Every structure is written in C-alpha cells, then in structure tokens.
Short mmCIF file of C-alpha atoms in Angstrom, two decimals:
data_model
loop_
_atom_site.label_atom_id
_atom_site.label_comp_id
_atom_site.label_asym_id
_atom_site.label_seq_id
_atom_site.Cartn_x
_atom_site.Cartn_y
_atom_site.Cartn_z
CA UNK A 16 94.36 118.11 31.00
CA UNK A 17 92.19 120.68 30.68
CA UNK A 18 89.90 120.92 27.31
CA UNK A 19 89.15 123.01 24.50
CA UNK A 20 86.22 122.23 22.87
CA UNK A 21 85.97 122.74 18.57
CA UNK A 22 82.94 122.77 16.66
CA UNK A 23 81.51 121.91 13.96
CA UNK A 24 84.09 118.51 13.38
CA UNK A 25 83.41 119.67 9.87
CA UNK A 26 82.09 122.39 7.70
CA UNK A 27 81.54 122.48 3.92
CA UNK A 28 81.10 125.85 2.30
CA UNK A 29 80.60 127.70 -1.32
CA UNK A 30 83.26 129.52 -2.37
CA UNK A 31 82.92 133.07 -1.08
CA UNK A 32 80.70 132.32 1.84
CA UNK A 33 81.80 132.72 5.46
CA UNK A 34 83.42 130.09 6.63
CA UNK A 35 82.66 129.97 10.80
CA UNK A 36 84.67 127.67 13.50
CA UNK A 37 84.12 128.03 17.09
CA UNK A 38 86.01 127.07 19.94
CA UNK A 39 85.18 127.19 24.47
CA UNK A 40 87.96 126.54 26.51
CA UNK A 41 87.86 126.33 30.91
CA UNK A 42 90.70 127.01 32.30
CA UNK A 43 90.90 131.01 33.05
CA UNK A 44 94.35 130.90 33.03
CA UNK A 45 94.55 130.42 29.17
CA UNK A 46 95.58 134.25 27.53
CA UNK A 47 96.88 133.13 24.54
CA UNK A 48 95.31 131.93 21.43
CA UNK A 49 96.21 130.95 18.09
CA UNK A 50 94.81 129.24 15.30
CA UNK A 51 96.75 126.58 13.54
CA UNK A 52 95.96 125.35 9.38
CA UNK A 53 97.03 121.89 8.38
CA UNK A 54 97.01 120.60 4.78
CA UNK A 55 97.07 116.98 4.13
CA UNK A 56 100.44 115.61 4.74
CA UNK A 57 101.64 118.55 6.23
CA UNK A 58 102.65 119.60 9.71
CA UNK A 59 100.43 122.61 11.20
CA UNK A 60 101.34 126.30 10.71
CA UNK A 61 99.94 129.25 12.22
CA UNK A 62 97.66 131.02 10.74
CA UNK A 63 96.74 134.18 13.74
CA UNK A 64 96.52 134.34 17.48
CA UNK A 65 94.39 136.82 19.66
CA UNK A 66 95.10 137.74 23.40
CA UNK A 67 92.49 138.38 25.31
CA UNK A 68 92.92 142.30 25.72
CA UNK A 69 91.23 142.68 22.36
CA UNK A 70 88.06 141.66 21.68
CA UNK A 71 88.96 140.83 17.66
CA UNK A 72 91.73 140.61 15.12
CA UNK A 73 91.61 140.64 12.04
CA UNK A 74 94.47 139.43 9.03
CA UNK A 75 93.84 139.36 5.83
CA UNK A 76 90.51 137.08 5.22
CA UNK A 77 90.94 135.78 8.75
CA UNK A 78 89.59 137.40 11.91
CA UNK A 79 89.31 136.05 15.51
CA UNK A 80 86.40 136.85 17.75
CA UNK A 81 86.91 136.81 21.48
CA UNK A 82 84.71 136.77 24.09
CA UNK A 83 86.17 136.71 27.42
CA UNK A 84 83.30 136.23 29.52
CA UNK A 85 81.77 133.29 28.02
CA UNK A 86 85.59 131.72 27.54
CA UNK A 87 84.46 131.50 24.27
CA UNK A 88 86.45 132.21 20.61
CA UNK A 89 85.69 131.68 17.11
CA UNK A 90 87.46 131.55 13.89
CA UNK A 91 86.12 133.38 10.97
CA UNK A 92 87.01 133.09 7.06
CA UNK A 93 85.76 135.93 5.12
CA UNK A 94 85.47 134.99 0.61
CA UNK A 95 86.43 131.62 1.87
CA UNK A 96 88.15 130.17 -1.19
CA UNK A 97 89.08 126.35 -2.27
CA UNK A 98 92.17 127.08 -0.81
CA UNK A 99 91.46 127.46 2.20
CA UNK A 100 90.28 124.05 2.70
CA UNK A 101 92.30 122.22 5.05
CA UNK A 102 92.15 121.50 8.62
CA UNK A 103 92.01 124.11 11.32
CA UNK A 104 92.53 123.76 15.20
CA UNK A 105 91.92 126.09 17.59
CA UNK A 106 94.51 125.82 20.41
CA UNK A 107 95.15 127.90 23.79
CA UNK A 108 97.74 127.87 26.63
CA UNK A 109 98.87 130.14 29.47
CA UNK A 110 101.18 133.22 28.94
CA UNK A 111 105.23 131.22 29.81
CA UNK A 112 107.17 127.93 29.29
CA UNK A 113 103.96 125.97 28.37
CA UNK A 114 102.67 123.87 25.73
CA UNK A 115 99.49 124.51 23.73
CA UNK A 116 96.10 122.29 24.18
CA UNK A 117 94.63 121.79 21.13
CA UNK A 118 90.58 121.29 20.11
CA UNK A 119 90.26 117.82 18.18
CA UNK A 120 90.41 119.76 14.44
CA UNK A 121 87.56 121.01 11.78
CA UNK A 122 87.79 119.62 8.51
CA UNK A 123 86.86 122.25 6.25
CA UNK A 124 85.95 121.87 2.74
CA UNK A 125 85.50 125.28 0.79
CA UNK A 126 83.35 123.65 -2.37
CA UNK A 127 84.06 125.50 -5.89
CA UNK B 21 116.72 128.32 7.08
CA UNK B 22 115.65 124.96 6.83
CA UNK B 23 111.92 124.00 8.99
CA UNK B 24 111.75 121.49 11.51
CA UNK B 25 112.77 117.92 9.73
CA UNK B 26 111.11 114.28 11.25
CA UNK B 27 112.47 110.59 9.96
CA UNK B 28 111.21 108.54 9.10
CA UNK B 29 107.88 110.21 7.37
CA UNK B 30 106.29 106.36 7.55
CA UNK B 31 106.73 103.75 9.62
CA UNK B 32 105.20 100.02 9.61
CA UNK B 33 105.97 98.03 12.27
CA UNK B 34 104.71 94.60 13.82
CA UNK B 35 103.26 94.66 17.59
CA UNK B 36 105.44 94.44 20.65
CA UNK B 37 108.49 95.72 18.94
CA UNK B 38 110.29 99.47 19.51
CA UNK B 39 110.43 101.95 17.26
CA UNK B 40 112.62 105.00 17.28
CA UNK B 41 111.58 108.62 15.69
CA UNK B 42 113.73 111.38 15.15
CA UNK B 43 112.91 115.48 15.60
CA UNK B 44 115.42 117.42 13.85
CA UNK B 45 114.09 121.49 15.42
CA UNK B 46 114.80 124.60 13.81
CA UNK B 47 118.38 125.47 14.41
CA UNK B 48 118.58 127.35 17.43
CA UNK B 49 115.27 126.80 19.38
CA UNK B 50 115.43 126.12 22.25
CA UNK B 51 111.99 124.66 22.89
CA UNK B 52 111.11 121.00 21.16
CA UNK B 53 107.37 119.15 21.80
CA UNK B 54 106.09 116.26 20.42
CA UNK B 55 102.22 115.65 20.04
CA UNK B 56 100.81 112.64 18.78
CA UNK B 57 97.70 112.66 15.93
CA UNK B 58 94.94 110.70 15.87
CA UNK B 59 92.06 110.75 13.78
CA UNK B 60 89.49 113.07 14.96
CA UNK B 61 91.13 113.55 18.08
CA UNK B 62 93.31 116.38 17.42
CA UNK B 63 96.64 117.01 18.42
CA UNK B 64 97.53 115.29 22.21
CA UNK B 65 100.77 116.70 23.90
CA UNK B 66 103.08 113.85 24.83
CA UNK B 67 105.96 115.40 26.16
CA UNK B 68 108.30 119.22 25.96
CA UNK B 69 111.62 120.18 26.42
CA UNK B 70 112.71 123.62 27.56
CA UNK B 71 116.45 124.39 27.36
CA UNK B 72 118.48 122.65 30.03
CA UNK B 73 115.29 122.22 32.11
CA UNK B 74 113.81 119.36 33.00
CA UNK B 75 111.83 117.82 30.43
CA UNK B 76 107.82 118.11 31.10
CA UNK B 77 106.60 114.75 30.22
CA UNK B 78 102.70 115.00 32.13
CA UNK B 79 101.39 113.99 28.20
CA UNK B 80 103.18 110.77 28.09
CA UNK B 81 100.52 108.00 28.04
CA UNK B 82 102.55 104.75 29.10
CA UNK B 83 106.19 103.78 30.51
CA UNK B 84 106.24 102.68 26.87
CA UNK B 85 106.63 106.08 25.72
CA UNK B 86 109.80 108.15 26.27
CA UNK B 87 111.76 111.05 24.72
CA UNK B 88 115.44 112.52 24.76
CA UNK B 89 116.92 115.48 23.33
CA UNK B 90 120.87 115.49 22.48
CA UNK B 91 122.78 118.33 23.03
CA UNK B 92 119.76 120.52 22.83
CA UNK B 93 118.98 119.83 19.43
CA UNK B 94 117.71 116.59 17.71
CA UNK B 95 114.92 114.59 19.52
CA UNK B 96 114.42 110.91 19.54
CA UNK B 97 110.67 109.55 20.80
CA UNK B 98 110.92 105.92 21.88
CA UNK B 99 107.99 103.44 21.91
CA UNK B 100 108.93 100.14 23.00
CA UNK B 101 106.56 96.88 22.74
CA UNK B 102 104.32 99.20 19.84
CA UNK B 103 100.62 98.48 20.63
CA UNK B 104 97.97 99.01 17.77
CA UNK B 105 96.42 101.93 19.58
CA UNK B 106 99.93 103.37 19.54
CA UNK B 107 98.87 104.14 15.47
CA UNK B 108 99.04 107.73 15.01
CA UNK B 109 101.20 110.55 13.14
CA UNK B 110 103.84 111.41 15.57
CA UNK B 111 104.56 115.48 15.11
CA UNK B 112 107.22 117.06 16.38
CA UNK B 113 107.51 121.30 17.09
CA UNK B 114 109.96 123.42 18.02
CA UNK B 115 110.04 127.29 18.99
CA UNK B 116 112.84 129.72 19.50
CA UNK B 117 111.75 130.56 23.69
CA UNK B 118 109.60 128.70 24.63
CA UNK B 119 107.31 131.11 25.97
CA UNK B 120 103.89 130.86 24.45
CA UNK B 121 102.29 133.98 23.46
CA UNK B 122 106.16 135.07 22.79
CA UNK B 123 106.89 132.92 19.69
CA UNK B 124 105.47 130.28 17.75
CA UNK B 125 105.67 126.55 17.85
CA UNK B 126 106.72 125.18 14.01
CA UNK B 127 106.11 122.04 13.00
CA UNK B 128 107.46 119.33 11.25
CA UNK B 129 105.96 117.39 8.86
CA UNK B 130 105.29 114.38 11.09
CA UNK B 131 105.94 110.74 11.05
CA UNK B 132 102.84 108.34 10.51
CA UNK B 133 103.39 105.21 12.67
CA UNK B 134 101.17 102.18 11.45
CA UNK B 135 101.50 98.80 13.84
CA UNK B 136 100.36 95.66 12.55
#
C-alpha cells in the first residue's frame, strides 16, 4: 500500500503558538488531501482538504500548505488553543471510488 | 440526521473465538469502509464497499477477517479465531458517493476490541 509519512508523532505547544504537522506522500497519483481531527473516544472528522491546483488553503485558524514538487504537505494551526488538542492525521487518495491512506497520527497537546 | 452508529463501543473477548461488529452508515450513503486503529499506527484500511459493486477487500489482513453489507446499509466485520494482535478500535465510515475528493468519509465512533 503505498505510504504517507506524518511527522512529528507528537507536538506540544503554548497556547497561541503555531502549531506545525507535516506530511510526504509517493504515489503521484494522490490529488486529494484532507486532514482529519480525532478527540479521545471519538471517531475522526474532517477538519480541511487541499487539491493540488492550489498551492494553500486556508479556514479559519487552519491552513494547508502544498507543495507539489516535493510531494510534500503540511498542516498549520494558527493561535493554537487547548482545544485544539487532539489527534490529527494527514490522509491522501486518488481523485474516484477509492479509499483514503492515512499517516500513523500526531498527538498534539496545545499546553495552557 | 443521525451520524454513522458502531455496536458494540467495547468488546472483550478470549482468543480463538469470533466476534461480530456492526456499522450502522449514514442513511443513504452509498459508500461504507472499515479501518482498523492501532496505537501509533494510524488508521489501516481493511476493506470498502461501493454500491452494488464488488466489495474492495485488498486491506484485509487474514482469511480471519471478513465483511458484509445488507441491503446496502448496515455492515457486519467478522473476525473468527480473535488473535491478540487482532486488539485494535475497529472504525467504521461511510460517504454519500464514494468518490474521494467529491464527498467526505464520516465516521463512527468505533468499537475497541480487547482479546485476552
């Protein structure tokens, strides 16, 4: 199956610092994708995707960064809050009937 | 409406014997996945159905493992002869297409599977 690679694991930060969480995927046939949140005892939920005809998009606190070339994509939490702490993934998948692959999670822990 | 429902939320059971879980989707999607959560190794894809299609099952890991969909809504995952490494929160997804990049996949609150 082909990978998606997610770092850091984990990530502590002060409240209203950036919160950063990057992601490189391999197969060039991935043009989709999303980021997925997941509280403790809860299922994931998006939280925003990006196609790669734009370079960044932005909702809210959250923005994605995209960089085609390097098959690279990265997560970004602006006035990161204690809220916000929860699990992300990263995930990407082909445009049609397909199913996502995921990057093994970031536990992120937005400190008061 | 009502989100993507999974019973039983917890399950113990002792080695070697089966244990069935239960996907209820979001009415009227079409599309139902199951991954399977381990600690710190993400989310693993174990099997999708699409519609009346054939059911994609390249994530299953073991003849142990195996899925069915009713009537194109509820979803049962079967593992028989449960193996310790078979420990994991079981989550279940559904989306109204299908198509990724279309729609989204919602998930359900999962179903943590302990084997003793």
């Amino acid at each position: 199956q082909q990978q998606v690679k997610q770092s850091p694991q984990s990530l502590i930060v002060q409240k209203g610092g950036i919160s950063i969480i990057n992601c490189a995927y391999e197969n060039t046939a991935f043009d989709y994708f999303p980021w997925y949140q997941q509280f403790p005892g809860k299922g994931p939920a998006l939280l925003i995707a990006i196609r790669p005809d734009v370079s960044e998009k932005k909702e809210g606190r959250f923005t994605i960064s995209f960089n085609k070339s390097a098959k690279q994509f990265s997560l970004h939490i602006m006035d990161s809050q204690p809220g916000d702490s929860a699990t992300y993934f990263c995930a990407a998948s082909p445009s049609g009937y397909s199913t996502l692959t995921f990057g093994k999670g970031t536990m992120l822990l937005v400190s008061p | 409406g009502a989100g993507v429902s999974q019973s039983p939320s917890n399950k113990v059971t002792e080695k070697g014997k089966d244990v069935e879980l239960r996907c209820d989707p979001i009415s009227g999607h079409t599309a139902l996945y199951w991954y399977r959560q381990s600690l710190g190794q993400g989310l693993e894809f174990l099997i999708y159905f699409q519609g009346n299609s054939a059911p994609d099952k390249s994530g299953l890991p073991s003849d142990r493992f195996s899925a069915e969909r009713t009537g194109g809504s509820v979803s049962t995952l079967t593992i028989q002869r449960t193996q310790q490494e078979d420990s994991a929160v079981y989550l279940c997804a559904s989306s109204s297409t299908g198509f990724t990049g279309a729609d989204t996949q919602y998930f359900g609150p999962g179903t943590r599977l302990t084997v003793l």
